[in-house]
Every structure is written in C-alpha cells, then in structure tokens.
PDB file of C-alpha atoms and ligand atoms in Angstrom:
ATOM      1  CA  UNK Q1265      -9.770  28.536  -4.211  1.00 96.00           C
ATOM      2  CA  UNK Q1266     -11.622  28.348  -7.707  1.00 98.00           C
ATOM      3  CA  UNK Q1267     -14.348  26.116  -7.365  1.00 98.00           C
ATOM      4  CA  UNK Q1268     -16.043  24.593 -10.885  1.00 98.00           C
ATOM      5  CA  UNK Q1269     -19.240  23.250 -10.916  1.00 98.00           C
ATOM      6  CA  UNK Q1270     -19.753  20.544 -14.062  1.00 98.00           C
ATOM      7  CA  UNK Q1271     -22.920  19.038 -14.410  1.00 97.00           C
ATOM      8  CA  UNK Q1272     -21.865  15.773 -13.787  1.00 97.00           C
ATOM      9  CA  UNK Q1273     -19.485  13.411 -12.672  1.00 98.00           C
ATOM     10  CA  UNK Q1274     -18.062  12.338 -15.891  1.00 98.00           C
ATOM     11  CA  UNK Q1275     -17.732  16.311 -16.929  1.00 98.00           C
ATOM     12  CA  UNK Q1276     -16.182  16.213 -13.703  1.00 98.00           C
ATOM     13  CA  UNK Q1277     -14.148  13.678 -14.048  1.00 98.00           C
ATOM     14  CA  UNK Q1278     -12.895  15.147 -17.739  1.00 98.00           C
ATOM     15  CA  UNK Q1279     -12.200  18.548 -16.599  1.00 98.00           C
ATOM     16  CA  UNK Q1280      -9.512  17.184 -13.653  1.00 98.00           C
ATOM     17  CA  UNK Q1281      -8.020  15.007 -16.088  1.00 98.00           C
ATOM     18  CA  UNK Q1282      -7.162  17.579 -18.433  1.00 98.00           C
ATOM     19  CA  UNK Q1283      -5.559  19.578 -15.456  1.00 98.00           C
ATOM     20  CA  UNK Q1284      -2.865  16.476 -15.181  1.00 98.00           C
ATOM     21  CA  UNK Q1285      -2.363  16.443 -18.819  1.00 98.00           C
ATOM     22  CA  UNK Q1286      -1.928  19.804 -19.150  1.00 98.00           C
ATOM     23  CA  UNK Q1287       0.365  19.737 -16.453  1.00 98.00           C
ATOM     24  CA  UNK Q1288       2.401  16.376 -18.297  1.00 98.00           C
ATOM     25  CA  UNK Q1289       2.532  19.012 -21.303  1.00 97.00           C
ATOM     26  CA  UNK Q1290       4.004  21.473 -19.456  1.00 98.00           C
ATOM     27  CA  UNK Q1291       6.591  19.404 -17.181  1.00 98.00           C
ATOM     28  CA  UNK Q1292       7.057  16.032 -19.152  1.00 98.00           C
ATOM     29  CA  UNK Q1293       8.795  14.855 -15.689  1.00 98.00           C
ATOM     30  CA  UNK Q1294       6.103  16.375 -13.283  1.00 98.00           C
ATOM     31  CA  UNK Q1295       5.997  14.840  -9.780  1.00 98.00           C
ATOM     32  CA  UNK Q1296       2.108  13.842  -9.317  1.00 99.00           C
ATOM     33  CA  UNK Q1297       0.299  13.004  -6.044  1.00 98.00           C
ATOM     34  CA  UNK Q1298      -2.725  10.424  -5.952  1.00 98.00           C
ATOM     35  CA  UNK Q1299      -5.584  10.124  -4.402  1.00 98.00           C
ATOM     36  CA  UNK Q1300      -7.403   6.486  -4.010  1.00 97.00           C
ATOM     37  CA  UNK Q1301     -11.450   6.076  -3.262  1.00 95.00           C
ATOM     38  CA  UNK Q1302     -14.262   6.475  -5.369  1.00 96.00           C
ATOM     39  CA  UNK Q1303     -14.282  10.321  -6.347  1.00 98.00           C
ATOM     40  CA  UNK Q1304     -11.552  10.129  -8.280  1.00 98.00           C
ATOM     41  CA  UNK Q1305     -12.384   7.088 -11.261  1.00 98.00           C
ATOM     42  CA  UNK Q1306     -13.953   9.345 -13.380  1.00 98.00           C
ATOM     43  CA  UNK Q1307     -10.742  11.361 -13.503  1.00 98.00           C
ATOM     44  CA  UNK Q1308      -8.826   8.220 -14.096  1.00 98.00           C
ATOM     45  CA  UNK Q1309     -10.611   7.093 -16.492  1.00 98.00           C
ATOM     46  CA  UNK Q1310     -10.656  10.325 -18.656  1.00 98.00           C
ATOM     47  CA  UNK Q1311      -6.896  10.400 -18.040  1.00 98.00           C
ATOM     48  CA  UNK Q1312      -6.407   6.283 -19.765  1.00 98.00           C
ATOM     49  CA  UNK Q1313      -8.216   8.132 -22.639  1.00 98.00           C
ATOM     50  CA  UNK Q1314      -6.466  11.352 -22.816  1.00 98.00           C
ATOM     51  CA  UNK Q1315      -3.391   8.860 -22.975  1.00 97.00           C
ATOM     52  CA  UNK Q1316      -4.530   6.672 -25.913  1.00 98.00           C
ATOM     53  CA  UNK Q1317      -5.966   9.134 -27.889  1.00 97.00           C
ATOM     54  CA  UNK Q1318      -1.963  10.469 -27.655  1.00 96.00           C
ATOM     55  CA  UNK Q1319      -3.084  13.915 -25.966  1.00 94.00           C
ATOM     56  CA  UNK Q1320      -1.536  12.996 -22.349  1.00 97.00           C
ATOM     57  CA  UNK Q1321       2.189  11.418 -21.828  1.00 98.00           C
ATOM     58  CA  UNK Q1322       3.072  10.157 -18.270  1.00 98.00           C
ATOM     59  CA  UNK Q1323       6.124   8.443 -19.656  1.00 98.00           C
ATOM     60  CA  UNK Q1324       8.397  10.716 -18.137  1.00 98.00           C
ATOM     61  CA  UNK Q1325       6.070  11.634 -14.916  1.00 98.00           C
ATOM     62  CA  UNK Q1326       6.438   9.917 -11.218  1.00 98.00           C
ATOM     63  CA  UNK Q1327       4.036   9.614  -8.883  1.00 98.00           C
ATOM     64  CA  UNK Q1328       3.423   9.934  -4.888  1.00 98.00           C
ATOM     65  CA  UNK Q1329      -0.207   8.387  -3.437  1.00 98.00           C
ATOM     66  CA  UNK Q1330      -1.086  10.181  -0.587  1.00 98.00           C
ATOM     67  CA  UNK Q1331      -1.725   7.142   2.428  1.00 98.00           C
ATOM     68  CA  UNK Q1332      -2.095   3.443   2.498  1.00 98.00           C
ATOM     69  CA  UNK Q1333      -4.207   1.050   4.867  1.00 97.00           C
ATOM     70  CA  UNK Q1334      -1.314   0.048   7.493  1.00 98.00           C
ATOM     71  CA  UNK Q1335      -1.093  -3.619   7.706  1.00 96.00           C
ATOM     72  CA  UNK Q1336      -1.946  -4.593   3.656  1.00 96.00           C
ATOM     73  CA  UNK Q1337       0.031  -5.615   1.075  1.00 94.00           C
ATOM     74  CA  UNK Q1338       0.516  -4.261  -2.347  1.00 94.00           C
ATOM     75  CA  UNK Q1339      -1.196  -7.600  -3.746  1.00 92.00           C
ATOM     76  CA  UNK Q1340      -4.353  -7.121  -1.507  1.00 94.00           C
ATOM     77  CA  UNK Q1341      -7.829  -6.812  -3.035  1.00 93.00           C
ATOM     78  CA  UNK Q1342      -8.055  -3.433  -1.097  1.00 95.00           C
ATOM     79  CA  UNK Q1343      -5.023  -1.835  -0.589  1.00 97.00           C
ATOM     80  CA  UNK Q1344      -4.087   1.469  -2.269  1.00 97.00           C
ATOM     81  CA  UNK Q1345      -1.343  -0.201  -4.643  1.00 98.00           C
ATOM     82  CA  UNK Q1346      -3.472  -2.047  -5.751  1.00 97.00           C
ATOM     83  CA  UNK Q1347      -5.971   0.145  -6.767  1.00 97.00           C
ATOM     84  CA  UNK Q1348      -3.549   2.613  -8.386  1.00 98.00           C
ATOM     85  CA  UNK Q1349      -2.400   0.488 -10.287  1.00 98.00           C
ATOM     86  CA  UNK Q1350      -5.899  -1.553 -12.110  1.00 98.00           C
ATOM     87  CA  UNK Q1351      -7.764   1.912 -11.882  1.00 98.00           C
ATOM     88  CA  UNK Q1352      -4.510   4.362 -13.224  1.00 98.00           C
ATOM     89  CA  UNK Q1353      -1.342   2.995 -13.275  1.00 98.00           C
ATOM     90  CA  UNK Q1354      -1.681  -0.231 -15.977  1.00 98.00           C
ATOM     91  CA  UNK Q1355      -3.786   2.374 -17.874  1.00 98.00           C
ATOM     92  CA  UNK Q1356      -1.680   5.356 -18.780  1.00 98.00           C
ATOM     93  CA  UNK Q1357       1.970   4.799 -20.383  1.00 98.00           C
ATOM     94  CA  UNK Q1358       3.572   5.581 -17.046  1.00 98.00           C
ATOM     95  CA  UNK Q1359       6.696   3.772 -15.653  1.00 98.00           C
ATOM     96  CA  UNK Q1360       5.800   1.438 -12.422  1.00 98.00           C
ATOM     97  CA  UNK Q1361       8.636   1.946 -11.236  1.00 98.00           C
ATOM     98  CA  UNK Q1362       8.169   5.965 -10.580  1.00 98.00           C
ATOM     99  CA  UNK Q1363       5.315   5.262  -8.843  1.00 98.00           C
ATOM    100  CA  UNK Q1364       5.246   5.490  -5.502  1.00 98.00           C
ATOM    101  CA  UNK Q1365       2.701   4.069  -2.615  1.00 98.00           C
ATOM    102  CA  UNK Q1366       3.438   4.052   1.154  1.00 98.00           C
ATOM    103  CA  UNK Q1367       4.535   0.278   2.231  1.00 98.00           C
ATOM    104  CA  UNK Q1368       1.339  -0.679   4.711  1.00 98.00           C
ATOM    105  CA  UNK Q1369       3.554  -4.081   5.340  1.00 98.00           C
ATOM    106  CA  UNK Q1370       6.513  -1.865   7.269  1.00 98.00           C
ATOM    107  CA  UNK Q1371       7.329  -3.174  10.272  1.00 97.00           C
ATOM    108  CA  UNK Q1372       8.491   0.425  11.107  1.00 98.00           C
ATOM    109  CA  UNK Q1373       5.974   2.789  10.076  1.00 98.00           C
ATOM    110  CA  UNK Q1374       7.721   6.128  11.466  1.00 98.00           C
ATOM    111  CA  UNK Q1375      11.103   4.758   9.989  1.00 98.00           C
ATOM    112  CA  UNK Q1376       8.258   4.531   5.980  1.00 98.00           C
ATOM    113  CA  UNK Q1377       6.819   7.444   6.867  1.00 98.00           C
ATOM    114  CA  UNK Q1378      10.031   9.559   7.469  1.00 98.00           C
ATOM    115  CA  UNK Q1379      11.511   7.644   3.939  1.00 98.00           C
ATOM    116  CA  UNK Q1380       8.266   8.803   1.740  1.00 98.00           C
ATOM    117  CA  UNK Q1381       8.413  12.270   3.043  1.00 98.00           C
ATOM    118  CA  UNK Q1382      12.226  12.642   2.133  1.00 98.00           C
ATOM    119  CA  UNK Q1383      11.734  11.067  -1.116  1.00 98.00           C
ATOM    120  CA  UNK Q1384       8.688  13.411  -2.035  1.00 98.00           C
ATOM    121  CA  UNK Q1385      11.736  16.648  -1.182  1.00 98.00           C
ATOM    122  CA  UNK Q1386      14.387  14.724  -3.066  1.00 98.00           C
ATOM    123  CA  UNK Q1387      11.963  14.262  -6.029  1.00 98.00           C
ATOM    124  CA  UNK Q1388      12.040  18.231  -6.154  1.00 98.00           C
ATOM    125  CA  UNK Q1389       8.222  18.155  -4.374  1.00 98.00           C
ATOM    126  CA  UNK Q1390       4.775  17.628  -5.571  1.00 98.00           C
ATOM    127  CA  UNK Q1391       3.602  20.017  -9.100  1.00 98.00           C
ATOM    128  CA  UNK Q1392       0.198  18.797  -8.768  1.00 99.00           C
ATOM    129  CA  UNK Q1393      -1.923  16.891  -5.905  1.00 99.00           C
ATOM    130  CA  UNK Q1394      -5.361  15.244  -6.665  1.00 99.00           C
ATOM    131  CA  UNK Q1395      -7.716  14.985  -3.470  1.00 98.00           C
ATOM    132  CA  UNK Q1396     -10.913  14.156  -2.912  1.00 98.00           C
ATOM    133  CA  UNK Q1397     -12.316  14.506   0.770  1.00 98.00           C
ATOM    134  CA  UNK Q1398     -13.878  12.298   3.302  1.00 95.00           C
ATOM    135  CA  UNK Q1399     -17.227  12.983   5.047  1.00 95.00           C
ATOM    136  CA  UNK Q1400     -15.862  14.635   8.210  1.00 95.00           C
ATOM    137  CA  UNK Q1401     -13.582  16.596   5.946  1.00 97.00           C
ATOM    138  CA  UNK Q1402     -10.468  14.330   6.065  1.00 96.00           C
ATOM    139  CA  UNK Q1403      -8.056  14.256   3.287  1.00 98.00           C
ATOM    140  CA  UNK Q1404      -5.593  11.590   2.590  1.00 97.00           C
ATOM    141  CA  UNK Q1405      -6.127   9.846   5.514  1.00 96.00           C
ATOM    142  CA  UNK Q1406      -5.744  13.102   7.852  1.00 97.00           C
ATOM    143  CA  UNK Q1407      -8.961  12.617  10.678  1.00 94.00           C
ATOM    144  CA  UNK Q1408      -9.976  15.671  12.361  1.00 95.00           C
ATOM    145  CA  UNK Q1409      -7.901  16.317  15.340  1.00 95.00           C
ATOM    146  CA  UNK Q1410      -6.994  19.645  17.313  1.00 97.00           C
ATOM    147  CA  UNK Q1411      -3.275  19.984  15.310  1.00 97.00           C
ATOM    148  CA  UNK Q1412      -2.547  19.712  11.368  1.00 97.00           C
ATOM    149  CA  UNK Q1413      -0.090  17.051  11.584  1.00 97.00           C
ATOM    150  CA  UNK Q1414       2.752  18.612   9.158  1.00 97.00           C
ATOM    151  CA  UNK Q1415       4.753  15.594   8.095  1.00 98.00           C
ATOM    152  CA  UNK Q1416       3.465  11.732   6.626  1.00 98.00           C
ATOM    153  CA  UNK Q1417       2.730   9.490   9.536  1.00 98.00           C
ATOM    154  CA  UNK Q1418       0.925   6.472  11.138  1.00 98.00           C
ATOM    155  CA  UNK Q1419      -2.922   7.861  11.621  1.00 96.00           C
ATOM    156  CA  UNK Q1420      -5.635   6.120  13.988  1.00 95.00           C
ATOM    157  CA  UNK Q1421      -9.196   5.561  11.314  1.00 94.00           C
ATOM    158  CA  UNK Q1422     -12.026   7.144  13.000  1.00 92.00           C
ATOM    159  CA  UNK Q1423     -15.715   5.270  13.201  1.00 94.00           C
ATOM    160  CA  UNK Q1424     -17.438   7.434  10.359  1.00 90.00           C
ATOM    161  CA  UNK Q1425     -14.314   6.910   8.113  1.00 91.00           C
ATOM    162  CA  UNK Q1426     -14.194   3.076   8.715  1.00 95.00           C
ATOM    163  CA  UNK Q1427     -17.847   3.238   8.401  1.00 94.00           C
ATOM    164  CA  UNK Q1428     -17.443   4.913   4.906  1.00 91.00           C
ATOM    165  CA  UNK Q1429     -14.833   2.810   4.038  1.00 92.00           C
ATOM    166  CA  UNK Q1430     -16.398  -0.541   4.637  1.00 94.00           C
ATOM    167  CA  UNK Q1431     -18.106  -0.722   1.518  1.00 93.00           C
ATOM    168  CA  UNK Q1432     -15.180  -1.867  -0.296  1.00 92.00           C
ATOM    169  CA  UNK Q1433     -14.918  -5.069   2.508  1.00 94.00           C
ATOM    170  CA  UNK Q1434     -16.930  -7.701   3.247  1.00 94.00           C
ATOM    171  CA  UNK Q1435     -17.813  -6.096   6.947  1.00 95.00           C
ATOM    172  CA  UNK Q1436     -16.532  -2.871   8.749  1.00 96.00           C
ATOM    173  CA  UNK Q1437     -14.830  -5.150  11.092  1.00 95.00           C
ATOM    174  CA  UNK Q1438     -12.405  -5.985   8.191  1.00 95.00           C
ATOM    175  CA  UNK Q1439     -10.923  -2.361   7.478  1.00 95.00           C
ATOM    176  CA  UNK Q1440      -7.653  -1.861   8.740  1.00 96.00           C
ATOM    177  CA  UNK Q1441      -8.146   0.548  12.209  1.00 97.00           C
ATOM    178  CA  UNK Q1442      -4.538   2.418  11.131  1.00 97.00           C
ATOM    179  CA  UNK Q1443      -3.311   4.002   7.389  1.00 97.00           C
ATOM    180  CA  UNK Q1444       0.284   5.369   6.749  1.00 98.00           C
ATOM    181  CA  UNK Q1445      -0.687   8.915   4.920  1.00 98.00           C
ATOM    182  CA  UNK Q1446       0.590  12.110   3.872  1.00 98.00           C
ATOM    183  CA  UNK Q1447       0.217  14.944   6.430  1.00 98.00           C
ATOM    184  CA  UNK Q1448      -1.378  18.367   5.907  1.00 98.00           C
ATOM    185  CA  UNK Q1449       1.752  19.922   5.289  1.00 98.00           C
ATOM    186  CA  UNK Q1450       2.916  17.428   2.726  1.00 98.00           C
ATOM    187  CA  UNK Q1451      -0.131  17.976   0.667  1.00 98.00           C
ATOM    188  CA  UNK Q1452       0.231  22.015   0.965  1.00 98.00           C
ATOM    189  CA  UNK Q1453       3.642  22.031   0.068  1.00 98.00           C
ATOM    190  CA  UNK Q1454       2.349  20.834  -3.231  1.00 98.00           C
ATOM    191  CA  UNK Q1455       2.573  23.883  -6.058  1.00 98.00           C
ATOM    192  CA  UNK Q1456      -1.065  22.972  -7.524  1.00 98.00           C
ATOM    193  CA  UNK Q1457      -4.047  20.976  -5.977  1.00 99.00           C
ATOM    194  CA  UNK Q1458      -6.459  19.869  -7.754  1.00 99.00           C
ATOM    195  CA  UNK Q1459      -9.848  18.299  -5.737  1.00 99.00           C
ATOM    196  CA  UNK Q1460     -12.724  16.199  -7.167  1.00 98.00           C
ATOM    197  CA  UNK Q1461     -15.789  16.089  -5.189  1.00 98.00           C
ATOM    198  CA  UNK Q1462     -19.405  14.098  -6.295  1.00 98.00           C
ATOM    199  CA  UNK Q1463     -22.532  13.405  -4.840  1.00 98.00           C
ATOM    200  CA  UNK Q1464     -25.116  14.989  -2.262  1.00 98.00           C
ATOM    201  CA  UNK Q1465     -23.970  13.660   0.868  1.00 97.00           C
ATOM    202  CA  UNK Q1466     -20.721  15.688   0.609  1.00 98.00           C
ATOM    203  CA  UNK Q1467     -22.536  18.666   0.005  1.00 98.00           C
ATOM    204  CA  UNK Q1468     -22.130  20.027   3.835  1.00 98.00           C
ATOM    205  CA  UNK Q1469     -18.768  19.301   3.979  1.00 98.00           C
ATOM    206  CA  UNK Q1470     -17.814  20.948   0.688  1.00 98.00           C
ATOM    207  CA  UNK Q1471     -19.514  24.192   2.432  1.00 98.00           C
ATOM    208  CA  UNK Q1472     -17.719  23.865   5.765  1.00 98.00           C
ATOM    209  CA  UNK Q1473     -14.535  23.779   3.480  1.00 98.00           C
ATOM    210  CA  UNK Q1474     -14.939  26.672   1.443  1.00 98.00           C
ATOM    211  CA  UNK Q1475     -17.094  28.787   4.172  1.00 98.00           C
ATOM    212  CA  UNK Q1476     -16.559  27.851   7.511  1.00 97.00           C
ATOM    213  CA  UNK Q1477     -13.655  28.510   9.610  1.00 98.00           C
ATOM    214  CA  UNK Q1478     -10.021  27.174   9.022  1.00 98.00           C
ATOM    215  CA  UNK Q1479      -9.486  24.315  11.551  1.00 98.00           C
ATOM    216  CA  UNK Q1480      -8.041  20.708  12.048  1.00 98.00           C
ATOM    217  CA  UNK Q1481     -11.580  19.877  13.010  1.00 98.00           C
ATOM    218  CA  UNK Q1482     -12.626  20.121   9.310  1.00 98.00           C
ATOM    219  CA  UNK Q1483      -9.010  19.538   7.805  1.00 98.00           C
ATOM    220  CA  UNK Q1484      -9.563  20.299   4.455  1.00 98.00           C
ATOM    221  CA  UNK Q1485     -10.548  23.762   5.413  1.00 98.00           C
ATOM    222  CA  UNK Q1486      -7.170  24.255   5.407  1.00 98.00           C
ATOM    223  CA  UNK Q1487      -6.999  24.632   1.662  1.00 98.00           C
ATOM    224  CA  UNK Q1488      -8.599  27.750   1.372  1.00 98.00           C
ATOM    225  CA  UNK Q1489      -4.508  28.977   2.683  1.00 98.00           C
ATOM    226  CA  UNK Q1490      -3.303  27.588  -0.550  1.00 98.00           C
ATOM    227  CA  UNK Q1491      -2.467  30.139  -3.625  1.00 98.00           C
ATOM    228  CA  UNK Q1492      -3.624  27.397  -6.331  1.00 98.00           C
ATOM    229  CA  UNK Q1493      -6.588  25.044  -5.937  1.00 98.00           C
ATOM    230  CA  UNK Q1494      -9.292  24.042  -7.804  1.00 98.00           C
ATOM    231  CA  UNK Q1495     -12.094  21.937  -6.835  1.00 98.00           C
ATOM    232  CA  UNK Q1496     -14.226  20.393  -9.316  1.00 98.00           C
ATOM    233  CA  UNK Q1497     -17.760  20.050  -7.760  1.00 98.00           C
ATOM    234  CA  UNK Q1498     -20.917  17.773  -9.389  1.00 98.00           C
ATOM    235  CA  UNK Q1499     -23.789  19.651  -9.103  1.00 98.00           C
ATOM    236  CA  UNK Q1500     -25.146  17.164  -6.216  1.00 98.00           C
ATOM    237  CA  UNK Q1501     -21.750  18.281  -4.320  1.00 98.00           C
ATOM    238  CA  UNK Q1502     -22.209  22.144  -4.861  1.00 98.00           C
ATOM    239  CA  UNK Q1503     -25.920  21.886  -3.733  1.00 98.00           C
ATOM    240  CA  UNK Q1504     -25.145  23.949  -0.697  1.00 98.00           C
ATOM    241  CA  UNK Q1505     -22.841  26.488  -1.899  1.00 97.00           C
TER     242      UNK Q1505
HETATM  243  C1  LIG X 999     -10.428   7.578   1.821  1.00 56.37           C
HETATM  244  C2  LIG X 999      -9.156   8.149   1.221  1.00 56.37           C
HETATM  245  C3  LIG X 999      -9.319   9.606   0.872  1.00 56.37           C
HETATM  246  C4  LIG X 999     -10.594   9.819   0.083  1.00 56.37           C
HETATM  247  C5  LIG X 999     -11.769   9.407   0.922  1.00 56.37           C
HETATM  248  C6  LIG X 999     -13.101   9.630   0.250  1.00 56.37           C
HETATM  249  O1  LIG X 999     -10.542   7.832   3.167  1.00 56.37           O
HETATM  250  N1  LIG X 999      -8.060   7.999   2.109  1.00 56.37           N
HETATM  251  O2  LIG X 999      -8.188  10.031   0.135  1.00 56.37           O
HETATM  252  O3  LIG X 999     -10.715  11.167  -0.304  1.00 56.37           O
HETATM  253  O4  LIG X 999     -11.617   8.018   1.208  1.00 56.37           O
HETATM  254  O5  LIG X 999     -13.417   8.529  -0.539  1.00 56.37           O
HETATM  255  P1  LIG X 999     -14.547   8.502  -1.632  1.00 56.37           P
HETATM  256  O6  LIG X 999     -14.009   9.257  -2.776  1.00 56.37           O
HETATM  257  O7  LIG X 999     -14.726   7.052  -1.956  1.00 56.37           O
HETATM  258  O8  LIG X 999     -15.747   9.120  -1.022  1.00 56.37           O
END
C-alpha cells in the first residue's frame, strides 16, 4: 500500500486524477470503477480539467460505479447516477452509454446484482478502482460484518452510515435503509486501486486500515492484501499515521 500525503484536498484531488489519466494514456479503452460521496469531487473535478486542457481522453474508456441506494431512480436528486453523471460523467468526453451504475429501481436485486458482476468479467475486469472509505471503514457500500462478502449484492445501511449519509437529505429518515454495491472481492479483483481520503474525522479509520489487523470488521483493511494501491491522504486524514 503506498500511501501519499498532499497538503490538501485539491493537491489531493490533482494527484488521483492524474492516476486515471495516466491510466486513459496507457489503455485508451480502460475499464474504470467509481466511487460516489464527497471525497472524491476534488478528483473529479481535476479530471473535467485534465480533459479540456486535452491531457486526459475517456472517449474510448467505460465505467463501473461501485453501489447504488436500492429503491432510487437514476433521475433522483440523490441517487448515484445521478451524481456521476453532473459531478463526472457530463464533464469529461466519455460515452454515457459505457457507463455503468447499478439499477436501485430492480425489482430483482440478486437477479442486478448477479448481471453487474458478469458484465464487470465480460468487460475484461476493472484496470483501475477509485474508493474513498466510510467512517466505520466501509467501502462501496460494504458495512462491517464477520465475512467479506465476495460478489455485488443487496447490503442492509448501518446507523453511523445513514447517519453520515443524511446530509445529502432533508432528514436521516429519508436515506434509503438498503444499497445494491460491489462486494469486497469485486473491488480486489481490480488490477489498480486508487483511494482518496480528506479530513480529520477519518483520521482513525485511515490508521485502523493501514495498521490494524485485516478483518471484515474494518473492511477496508482488507486492502493492505492488494499488490497495487495507493491512497492519497490530506494532511487532516494522515494526522494519525
Ligand atoms: C458512501 C459511499 C462510499 C463512500 C462513503 C464516504 O457510503 N457508498 O463509497 O466512500 O460514502 O463518503 P464521503 O466521501 O462523503 O465521506
């Protein structure tokens, strides 16, 4: 795990965007993964101006997001589609139609789940995953439990993540108790991951996940099994290291 401490969250935010645009450079038609909340603007919003300053091409790129509130629609003020799209997607000179978000409207979420997994594999896999990470250590949508769930799949929100979450609603009563997300194994299949961490009160868990033990408890600990990660840390966030 190579951790990278920038001074702030816009150097932050630059650095991670230049890992996607390298990777563009490298593979024109790289498979991306996505991450929604609000760690990872600042790498958006480097990665809009790495594309129109003509330094980044997505054209040929498709994209996976890693979960989606259960029960929203793609038009929603707060689902992940949406999102993706005003914050990334209508930004960078990418094709909407190779990018991909779970469907929170299913009416069969094992049947979606089972779908998104098989069409991350037929894709050829992810070359490059963005994260960030919840309070409690969850990433995607993957609460701490006693197993790493392996495949995507329907996940149950727990308090401190609706809690967190509830900012971007008018009450906590109004986010969704279920997401559709990515499992543990779908996000360290990917060949490259790439986290972006900010602020002070994420400090402990950024230490848990680099020092402390390897558990579903803390399920980002689990990265420190995978060959290629980076994490890109604000000062605030590496506070405890
Ligand atoms: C949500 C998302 C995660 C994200 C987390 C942290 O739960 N499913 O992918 O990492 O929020 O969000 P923020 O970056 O806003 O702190």
């Amino acid at each position: 795990m190579e951790i990278i401490v920038c001074k702030d969250y816009q150097t932050l935010g630059a650095k991670a965007a230049t890992m996607f645009a390298s990777q563009v450079l490298k593979k024109p038609d790289s498979v991306l993964g996505f991450a929604t909340g609000s760690s990872p603007l600042s790498t958006y919003a480097h990665m809009a101006k790495l594309c129109d300053e003509g330094v980044a091409d997505f054209s040929r790129a498709s994209t996976y997001n890693l979960d989606e509130y259960y029960g929203m629609g793609p038009t929603q003020e707060q689902s992940y589609r949406k999102f993706m799209n005003d914050n990334l997607f209508t930004r960078i000179n990418i094709k909407l139609e190779n990018t991909h978000v779970l469907n929170g409207l299913t009416d069969d979420p094992e049947r979606e789940c089972a779908e998104y997994e098989a069409a991350i594999n037929a894709a050829g896999g992810i070359d490059m995953q963005l994260l960030g990470i919840g309070h409690d250590g969850h990433i995607g949508f993957n609460e701490p439990c006693d197993e790493f769930p392996n495949n995507t799949h329907l996940v149950t929100l727990v308090p401190m993540t609706l809690q967190a979450n509830a900012r971007f609603f008018n009450s906590v009563d109004e986010v969704p108790r279920q997401a559709l997300s990515m499992g543990i194994g779908t996000i360290m299949r990917a060949r490259e991951i790439v986290m972006v961490v900010n602020g002070a009160d994420k400090a402990e868990t950024v230490r848990k996940m680099v020092y402390g033990p390897v558990t579903p408890q803390l399920p980002a600990s689990i990265l420190q099994f995978h060959p290629r990660v980076t994490v890109f840390l604000d000062e605030a966030a590496a506070s405890r290291l």
